Tab-separated table of C-alpha atoms and ligand atoms in Angstrom:
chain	number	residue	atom	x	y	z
A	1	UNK	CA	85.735	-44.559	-72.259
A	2	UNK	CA	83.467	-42.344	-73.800
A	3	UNK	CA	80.573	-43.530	-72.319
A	4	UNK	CA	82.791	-44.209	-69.114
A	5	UNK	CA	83.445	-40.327	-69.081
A	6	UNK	CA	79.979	-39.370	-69.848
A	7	UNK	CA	78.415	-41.359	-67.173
A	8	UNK	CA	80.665	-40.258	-64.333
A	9	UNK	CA	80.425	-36.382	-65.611
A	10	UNK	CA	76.480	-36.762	-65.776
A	11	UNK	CA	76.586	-38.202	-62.368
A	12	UNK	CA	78.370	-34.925	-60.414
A	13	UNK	CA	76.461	-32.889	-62.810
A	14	UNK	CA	73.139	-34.581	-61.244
A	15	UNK	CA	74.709	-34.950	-57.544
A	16	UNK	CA	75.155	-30.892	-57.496
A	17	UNK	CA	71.808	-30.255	-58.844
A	18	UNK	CA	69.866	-32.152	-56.462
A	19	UNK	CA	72.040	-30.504	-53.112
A	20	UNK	CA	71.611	-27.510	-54.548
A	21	UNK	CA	68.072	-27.997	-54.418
A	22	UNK	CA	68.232	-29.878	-50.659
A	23	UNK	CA	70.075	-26.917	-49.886
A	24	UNK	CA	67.734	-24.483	-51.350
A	25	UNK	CA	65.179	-25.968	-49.074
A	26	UNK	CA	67.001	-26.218	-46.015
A	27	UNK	CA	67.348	-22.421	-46.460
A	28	UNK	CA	63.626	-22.235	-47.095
A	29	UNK	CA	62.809	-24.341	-44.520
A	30	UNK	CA	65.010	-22.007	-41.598
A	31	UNK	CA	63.321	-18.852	-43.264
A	32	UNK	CA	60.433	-20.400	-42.645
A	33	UNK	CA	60.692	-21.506	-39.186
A	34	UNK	CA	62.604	-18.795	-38.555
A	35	UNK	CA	59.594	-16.346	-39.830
A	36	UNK	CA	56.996	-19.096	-37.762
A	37	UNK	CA	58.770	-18.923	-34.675
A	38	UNK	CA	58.840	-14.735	-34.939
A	39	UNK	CA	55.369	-14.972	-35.753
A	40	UNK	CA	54.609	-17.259	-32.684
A	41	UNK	CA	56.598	-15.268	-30.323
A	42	UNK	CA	54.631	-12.107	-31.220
A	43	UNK	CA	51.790	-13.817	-31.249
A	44	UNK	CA	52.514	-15.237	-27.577
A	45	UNK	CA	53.506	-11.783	-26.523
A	46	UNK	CA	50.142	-9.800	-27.588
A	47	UNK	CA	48.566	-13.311	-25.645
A	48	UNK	CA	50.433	-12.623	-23.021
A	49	UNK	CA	49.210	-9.034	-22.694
A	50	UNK	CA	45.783	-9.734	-23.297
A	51	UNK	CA	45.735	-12.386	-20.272
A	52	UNK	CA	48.006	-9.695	-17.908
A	53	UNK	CA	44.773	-7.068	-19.002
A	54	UNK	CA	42.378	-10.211	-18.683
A	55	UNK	CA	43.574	-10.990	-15.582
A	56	UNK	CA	43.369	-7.572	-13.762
A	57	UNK	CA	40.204	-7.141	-15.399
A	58	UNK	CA	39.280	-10.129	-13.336
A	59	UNK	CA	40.815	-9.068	-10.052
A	60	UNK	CA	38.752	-6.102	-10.657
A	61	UNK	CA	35.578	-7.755	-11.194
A	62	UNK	CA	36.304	-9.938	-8.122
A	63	UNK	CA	36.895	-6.791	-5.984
A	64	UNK	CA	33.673	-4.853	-7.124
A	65	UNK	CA	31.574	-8.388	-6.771
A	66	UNK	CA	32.565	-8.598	-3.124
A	67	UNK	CA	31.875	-5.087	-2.736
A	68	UNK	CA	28.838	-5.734	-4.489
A	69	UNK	CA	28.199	-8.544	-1.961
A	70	UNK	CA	29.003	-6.715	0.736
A	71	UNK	CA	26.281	-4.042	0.007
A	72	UNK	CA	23.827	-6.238	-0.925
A	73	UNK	CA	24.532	-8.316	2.712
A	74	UNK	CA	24.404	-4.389	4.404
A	75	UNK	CA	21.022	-3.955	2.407
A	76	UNK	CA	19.155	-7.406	3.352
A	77	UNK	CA	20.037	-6.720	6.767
A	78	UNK	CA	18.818	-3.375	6.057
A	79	UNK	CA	15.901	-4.804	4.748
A	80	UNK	CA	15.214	-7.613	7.474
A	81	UNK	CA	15.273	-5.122	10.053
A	82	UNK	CA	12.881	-2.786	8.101
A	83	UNK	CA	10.568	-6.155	7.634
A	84	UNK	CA	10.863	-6.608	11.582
A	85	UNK	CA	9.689	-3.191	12.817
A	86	UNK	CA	7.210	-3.356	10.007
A	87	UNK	CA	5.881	-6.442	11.562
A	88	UNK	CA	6.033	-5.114	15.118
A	89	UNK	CA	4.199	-2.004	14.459
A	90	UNK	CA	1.352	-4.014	12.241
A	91	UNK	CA	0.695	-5.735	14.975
A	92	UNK	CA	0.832	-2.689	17.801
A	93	UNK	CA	-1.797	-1.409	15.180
A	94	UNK	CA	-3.654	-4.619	14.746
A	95	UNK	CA	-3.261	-4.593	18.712
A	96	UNK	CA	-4.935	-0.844	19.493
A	97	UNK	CA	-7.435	-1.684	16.739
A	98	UNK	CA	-8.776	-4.595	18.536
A	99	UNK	CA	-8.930	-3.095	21.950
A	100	UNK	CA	-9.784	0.797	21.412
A	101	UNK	CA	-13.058	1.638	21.268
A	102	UNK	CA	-13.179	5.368	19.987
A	103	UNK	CA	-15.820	7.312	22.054
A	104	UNK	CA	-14.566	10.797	21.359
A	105	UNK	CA	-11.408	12.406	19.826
A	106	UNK	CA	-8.593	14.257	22.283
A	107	UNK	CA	-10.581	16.643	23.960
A	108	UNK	CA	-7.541	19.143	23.853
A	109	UNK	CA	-8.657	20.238	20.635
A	110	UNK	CA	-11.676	22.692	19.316
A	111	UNK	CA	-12.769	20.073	17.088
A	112	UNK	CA	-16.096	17.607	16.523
A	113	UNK	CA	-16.255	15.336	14.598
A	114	UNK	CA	-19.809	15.340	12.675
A	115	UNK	CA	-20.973	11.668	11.732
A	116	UNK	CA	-23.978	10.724	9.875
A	117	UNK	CA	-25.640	7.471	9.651
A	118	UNK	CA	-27.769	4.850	7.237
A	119	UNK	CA	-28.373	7.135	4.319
A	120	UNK	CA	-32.360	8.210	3.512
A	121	UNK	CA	-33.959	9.231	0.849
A	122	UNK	CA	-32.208	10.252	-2.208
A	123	UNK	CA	-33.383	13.597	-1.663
A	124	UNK	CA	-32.211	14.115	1.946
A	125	UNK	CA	-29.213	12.419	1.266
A	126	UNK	CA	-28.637	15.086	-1.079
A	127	UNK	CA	-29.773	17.728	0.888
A	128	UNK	CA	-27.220	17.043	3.601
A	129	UNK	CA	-24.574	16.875	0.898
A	130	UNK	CA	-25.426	20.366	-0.162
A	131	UNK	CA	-25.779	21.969	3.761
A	132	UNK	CA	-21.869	20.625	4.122
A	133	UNK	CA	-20.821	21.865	0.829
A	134	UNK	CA	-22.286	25.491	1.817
A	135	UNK	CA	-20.782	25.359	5.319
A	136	UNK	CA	-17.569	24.205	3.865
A	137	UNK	CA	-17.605	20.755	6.679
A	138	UNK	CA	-16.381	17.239	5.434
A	139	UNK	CA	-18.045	14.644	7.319
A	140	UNK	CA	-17.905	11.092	7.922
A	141	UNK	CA	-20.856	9.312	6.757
A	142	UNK	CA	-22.068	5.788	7.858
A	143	UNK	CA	-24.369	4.284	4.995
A	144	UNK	CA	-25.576	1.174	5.065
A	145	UNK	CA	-24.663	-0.741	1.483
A	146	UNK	CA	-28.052	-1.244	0.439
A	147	UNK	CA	-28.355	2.612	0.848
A	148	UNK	CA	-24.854	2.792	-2.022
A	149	UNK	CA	-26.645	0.138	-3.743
A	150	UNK	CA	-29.989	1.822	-3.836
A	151	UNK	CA	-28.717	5.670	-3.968
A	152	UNK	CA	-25.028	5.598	-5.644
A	153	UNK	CA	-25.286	8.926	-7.166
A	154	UNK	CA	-25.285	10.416	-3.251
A	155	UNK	CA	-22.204	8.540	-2.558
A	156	UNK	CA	-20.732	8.844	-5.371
A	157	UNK	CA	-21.093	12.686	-5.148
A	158	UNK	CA	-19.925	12.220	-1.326
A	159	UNK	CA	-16.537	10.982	-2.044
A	160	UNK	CA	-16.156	13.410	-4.575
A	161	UNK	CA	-16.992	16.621	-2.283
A	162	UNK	CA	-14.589	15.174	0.283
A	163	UNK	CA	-16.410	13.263	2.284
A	164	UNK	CA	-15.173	9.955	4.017
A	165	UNK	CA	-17.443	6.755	4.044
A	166	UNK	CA	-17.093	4.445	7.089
A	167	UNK	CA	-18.212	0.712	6.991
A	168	UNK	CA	-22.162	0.103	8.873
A	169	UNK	CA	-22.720	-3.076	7.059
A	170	UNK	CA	-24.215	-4.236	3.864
A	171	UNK	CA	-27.669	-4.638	5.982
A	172	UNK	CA	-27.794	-2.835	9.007
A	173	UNK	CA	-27.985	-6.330	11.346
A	174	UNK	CA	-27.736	-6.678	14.741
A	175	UNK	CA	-24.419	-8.422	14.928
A	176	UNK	CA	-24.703	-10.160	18.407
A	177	UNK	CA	-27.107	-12.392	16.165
A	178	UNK	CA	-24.259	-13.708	13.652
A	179	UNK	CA	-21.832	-15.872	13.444
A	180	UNK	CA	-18.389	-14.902	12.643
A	181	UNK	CA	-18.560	-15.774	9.297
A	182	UNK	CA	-21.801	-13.825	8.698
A	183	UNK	CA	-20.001	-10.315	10.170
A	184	UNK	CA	-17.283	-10.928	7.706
A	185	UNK	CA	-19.967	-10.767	5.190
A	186	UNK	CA	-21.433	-8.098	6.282
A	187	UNK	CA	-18.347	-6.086	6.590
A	188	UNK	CA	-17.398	-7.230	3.077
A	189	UNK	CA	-21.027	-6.806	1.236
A	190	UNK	CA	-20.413	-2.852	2.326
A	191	UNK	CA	-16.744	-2.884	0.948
A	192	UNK	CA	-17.687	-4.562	-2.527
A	193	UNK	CA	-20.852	-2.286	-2.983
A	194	UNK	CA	-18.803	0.759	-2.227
A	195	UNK	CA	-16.109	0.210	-4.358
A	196	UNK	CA	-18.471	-0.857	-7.463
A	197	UNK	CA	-20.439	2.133	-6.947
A	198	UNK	CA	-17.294	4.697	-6.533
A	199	UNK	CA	-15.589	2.398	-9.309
A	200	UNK	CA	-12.012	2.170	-7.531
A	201	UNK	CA	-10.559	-0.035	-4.253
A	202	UNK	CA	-11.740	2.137	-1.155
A	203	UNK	CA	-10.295	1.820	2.397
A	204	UNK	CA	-11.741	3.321	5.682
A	205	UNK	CA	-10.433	2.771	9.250
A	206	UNK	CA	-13.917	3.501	9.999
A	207	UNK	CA	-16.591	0.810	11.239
A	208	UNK	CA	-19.824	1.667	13.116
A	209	UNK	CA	-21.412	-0.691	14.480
A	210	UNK	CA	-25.743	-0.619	13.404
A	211	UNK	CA	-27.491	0.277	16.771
A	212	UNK	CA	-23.833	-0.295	18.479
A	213	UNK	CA	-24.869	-3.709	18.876
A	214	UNK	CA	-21.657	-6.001	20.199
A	215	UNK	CA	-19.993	-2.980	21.144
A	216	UNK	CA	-22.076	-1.285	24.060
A	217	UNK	CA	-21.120	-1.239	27.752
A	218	UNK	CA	-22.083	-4.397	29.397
A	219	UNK	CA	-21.481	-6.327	26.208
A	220	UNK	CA	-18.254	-7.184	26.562
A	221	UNK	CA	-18.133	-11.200	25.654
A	222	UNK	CA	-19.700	-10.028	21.937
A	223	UNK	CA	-17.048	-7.050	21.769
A	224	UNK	CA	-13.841	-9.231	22.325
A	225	UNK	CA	-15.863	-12.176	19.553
A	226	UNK	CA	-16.284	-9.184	17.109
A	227	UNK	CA	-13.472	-6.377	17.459
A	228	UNK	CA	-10.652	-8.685	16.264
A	229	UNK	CA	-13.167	-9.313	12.891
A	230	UNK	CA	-13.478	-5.829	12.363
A	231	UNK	CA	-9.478	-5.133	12.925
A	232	UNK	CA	-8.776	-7.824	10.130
A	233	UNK	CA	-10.487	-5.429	7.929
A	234	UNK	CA	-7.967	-2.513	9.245
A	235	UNK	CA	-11.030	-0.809	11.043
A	236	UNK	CA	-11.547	0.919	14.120
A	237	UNK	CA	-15.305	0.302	15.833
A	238	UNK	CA	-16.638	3.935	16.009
A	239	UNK	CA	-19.009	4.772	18.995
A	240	UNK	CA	-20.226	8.392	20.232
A	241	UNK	CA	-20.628	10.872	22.642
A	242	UNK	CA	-23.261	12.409	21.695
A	243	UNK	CA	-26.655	10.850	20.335
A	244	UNK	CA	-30.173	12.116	20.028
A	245	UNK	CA	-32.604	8.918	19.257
A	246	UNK	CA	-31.855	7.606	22.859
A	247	UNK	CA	-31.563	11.280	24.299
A	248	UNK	CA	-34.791	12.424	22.522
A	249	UNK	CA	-36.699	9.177	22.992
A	250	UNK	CA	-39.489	10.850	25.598
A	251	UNK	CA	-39.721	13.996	23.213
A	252	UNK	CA	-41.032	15.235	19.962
A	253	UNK	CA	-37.842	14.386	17.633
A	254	UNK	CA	-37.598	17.685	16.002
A	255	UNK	CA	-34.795	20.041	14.471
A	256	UNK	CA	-34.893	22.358	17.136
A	257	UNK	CA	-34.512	19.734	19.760
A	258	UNK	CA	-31.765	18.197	18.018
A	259	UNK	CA	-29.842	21.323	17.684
A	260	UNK	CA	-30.344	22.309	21.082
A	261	UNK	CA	-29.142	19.196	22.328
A	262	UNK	CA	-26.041	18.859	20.416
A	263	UNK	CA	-25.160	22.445	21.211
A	264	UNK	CA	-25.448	21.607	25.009
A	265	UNK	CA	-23.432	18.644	24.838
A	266	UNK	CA	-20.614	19.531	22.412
A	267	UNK	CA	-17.186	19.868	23.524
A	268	UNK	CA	-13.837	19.890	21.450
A	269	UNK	CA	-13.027	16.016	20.716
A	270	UNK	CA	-16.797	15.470	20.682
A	271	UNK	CA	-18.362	12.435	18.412
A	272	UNK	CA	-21.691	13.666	17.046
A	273	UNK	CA	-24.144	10.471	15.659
A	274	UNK	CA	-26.678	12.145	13.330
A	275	UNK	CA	-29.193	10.358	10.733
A	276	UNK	CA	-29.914	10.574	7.226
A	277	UNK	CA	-33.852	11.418	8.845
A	278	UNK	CA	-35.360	14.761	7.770
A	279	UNK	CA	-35.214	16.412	11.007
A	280	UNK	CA	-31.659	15.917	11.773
A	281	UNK	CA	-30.682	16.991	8.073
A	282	UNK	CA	-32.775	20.367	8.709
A	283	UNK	CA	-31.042	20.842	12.311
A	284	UNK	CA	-27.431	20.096	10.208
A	285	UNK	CA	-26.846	23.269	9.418
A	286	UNK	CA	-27.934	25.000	12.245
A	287	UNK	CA	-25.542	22.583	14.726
A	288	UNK	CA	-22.511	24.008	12.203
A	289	UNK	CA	-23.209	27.104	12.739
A	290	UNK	CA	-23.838	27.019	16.242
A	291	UNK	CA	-20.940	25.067	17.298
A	292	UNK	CA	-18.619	27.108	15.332
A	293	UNK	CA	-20.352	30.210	17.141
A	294	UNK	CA	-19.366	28.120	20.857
A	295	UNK	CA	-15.499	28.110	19.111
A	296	UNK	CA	-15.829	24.400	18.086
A	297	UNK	CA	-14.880	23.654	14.712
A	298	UNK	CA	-17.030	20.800	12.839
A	299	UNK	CA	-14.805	17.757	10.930
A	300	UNK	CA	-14.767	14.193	9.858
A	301	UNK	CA	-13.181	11.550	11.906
A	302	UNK	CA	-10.181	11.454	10.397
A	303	UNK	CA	-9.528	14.979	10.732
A	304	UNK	CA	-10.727	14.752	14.379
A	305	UNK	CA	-8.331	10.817	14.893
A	306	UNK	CA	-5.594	10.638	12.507
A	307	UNK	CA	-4.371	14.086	12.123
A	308	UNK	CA	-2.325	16.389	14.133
A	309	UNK	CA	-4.447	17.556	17.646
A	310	UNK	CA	-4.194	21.757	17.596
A	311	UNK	CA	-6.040	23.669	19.275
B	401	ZN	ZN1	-27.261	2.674	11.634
């Protein structure tokens, strides 16, 4: 009975103890997903307003991208239009290059532009340098490159006083003699010795032809084979007005002669074609003086060509 007792009260005894215990967990386990769901829900929440602020951050990104787009279309069109007129006036200059032939400047204005040609001697290349320096005149000077090549300190000091220097070949050839391919060296043997002796890239519209070979009336069939070479190069062919080794030819080729002769022919847009020679160096100053006497006023080409005509 005893034993009877004792078993039955143990078993109650145990059956309490473990629901107590199921029960205990139960409550643990509805605190628990009770706490885990909470936790999810805010969790979900501060998701949900991160992907509302995600999301307009997006719609705002889309809106400035197509804005974006659209100024970037507005600016290549921009830019495609820009490339077109580019391209149209390149080749309107390409065009006039290869068909002017520059005799003179607009003879509504009071200025001439002074040229000189070949180079000389050091020393009269020098002295010619100084004469403009004094008279305050920039020039446009025509050296041959073997002249740079043999004399850079002249040309150097040219460029440096102001002066422009216009391409007249490495070697002073007659270019109805060359082939195509020969000019282009020509043309090129002048660029290269220029720019090694100044030390930096050098452009001049500038090109005059040695003797005006290719380019002189009558030659016509050489002018339209050479022009276009020289207007790859950018340049302009550069003739005269006003000359003194044919004019002079039957006379004694002095300074006074020279002078005289220029001062006759001058007139505002005037080209003047002088040498590096000793006699036209010593009449240099004296044609400065005496065509800014006659109201002329004494320039390089590009003052006299690419610059504003007044008068
Ligand atoms: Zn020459």
């Amino acid at each position: 009975m005893d034993n009877q007792y004792n078993m039955r009260s143990r078993h109650p005894k145990k059956k309490s103890t473990s629901r107590l215990v199921i029960f205990m967990a139960l409550i643990a386990l509805v605190i628990f997903l009770g706490f885990f769901s909470a936790t999810q829900y805010i969790t979900a929440q501060s998701l949900q307003g991160k992907l509302r602020s995600l999301d307009q951050k997006i719609d705002q990104l889309e809106e400035e991208q197509s804005e974006l787009e659209n100024k970037y279309e507005e600016i290549y069109e921009e830019n495609e239009r820009l490339r077109e007129e580019n391209q149209k006036l390149q080749e309107e200059n390409k065009m006039m290059r290869s068909e002017a032939l520059i005799e003179h400047g607009n003879r509504e204005t009071n200025r001439v532009a002074i040229t000189i040609d070949d180079g000389g001697s050091e020393e009269v290349n020098l002295l010619a340098l100084d004469h403009l320096k004094e008279l305050g005149v920039r020039a446009t000077l025509f050296p041959t490159g073997k002249n740079v090549e043999a004399y850079p300190e002249s040309w150097k000091r040219a460029v440096k006083e102001g002066h422009e220097l216009g391409n007249h070949t490495y070697g002073h050839p007659f270019l109805s003699n060359l082939s195509e391919e020969r000019v282009r060296e020509e043309l090129n043997g002048w660029q290269e010795m220029v720019e090694k002796v100044i030390g930096k890239t050098y452009h001049t519209p500038f090109f005059r032809p040695p003797y005006g070979d290719g380019f002189l009336s009558g030659q016509g069939y050489q002018r339209e084979r050479l022009q276009p070479i020289v207007a790859e190069k950018g340049m302009f062919p550069i003739m005269w007005d006003i000359e003194l080794v044919y004019a002079l030819r039957n006379e004694a080729y002095t300074a006074s002669r020279i002078t005289e002769h220029v001062l006759q022919n001058a007139q505002g847009g005037s080209i003047v074609l002088l040498h590096f020679t000793e006699a036209d160096v010593e009449a240099l100053p004296h044609i400065i003086n005496g065509l800014r006497e006659r109201g002329l006023e004494p320039c390089s080409l590009r003052e006299l060509l690419l610059s504003e005509p007044h008068s």
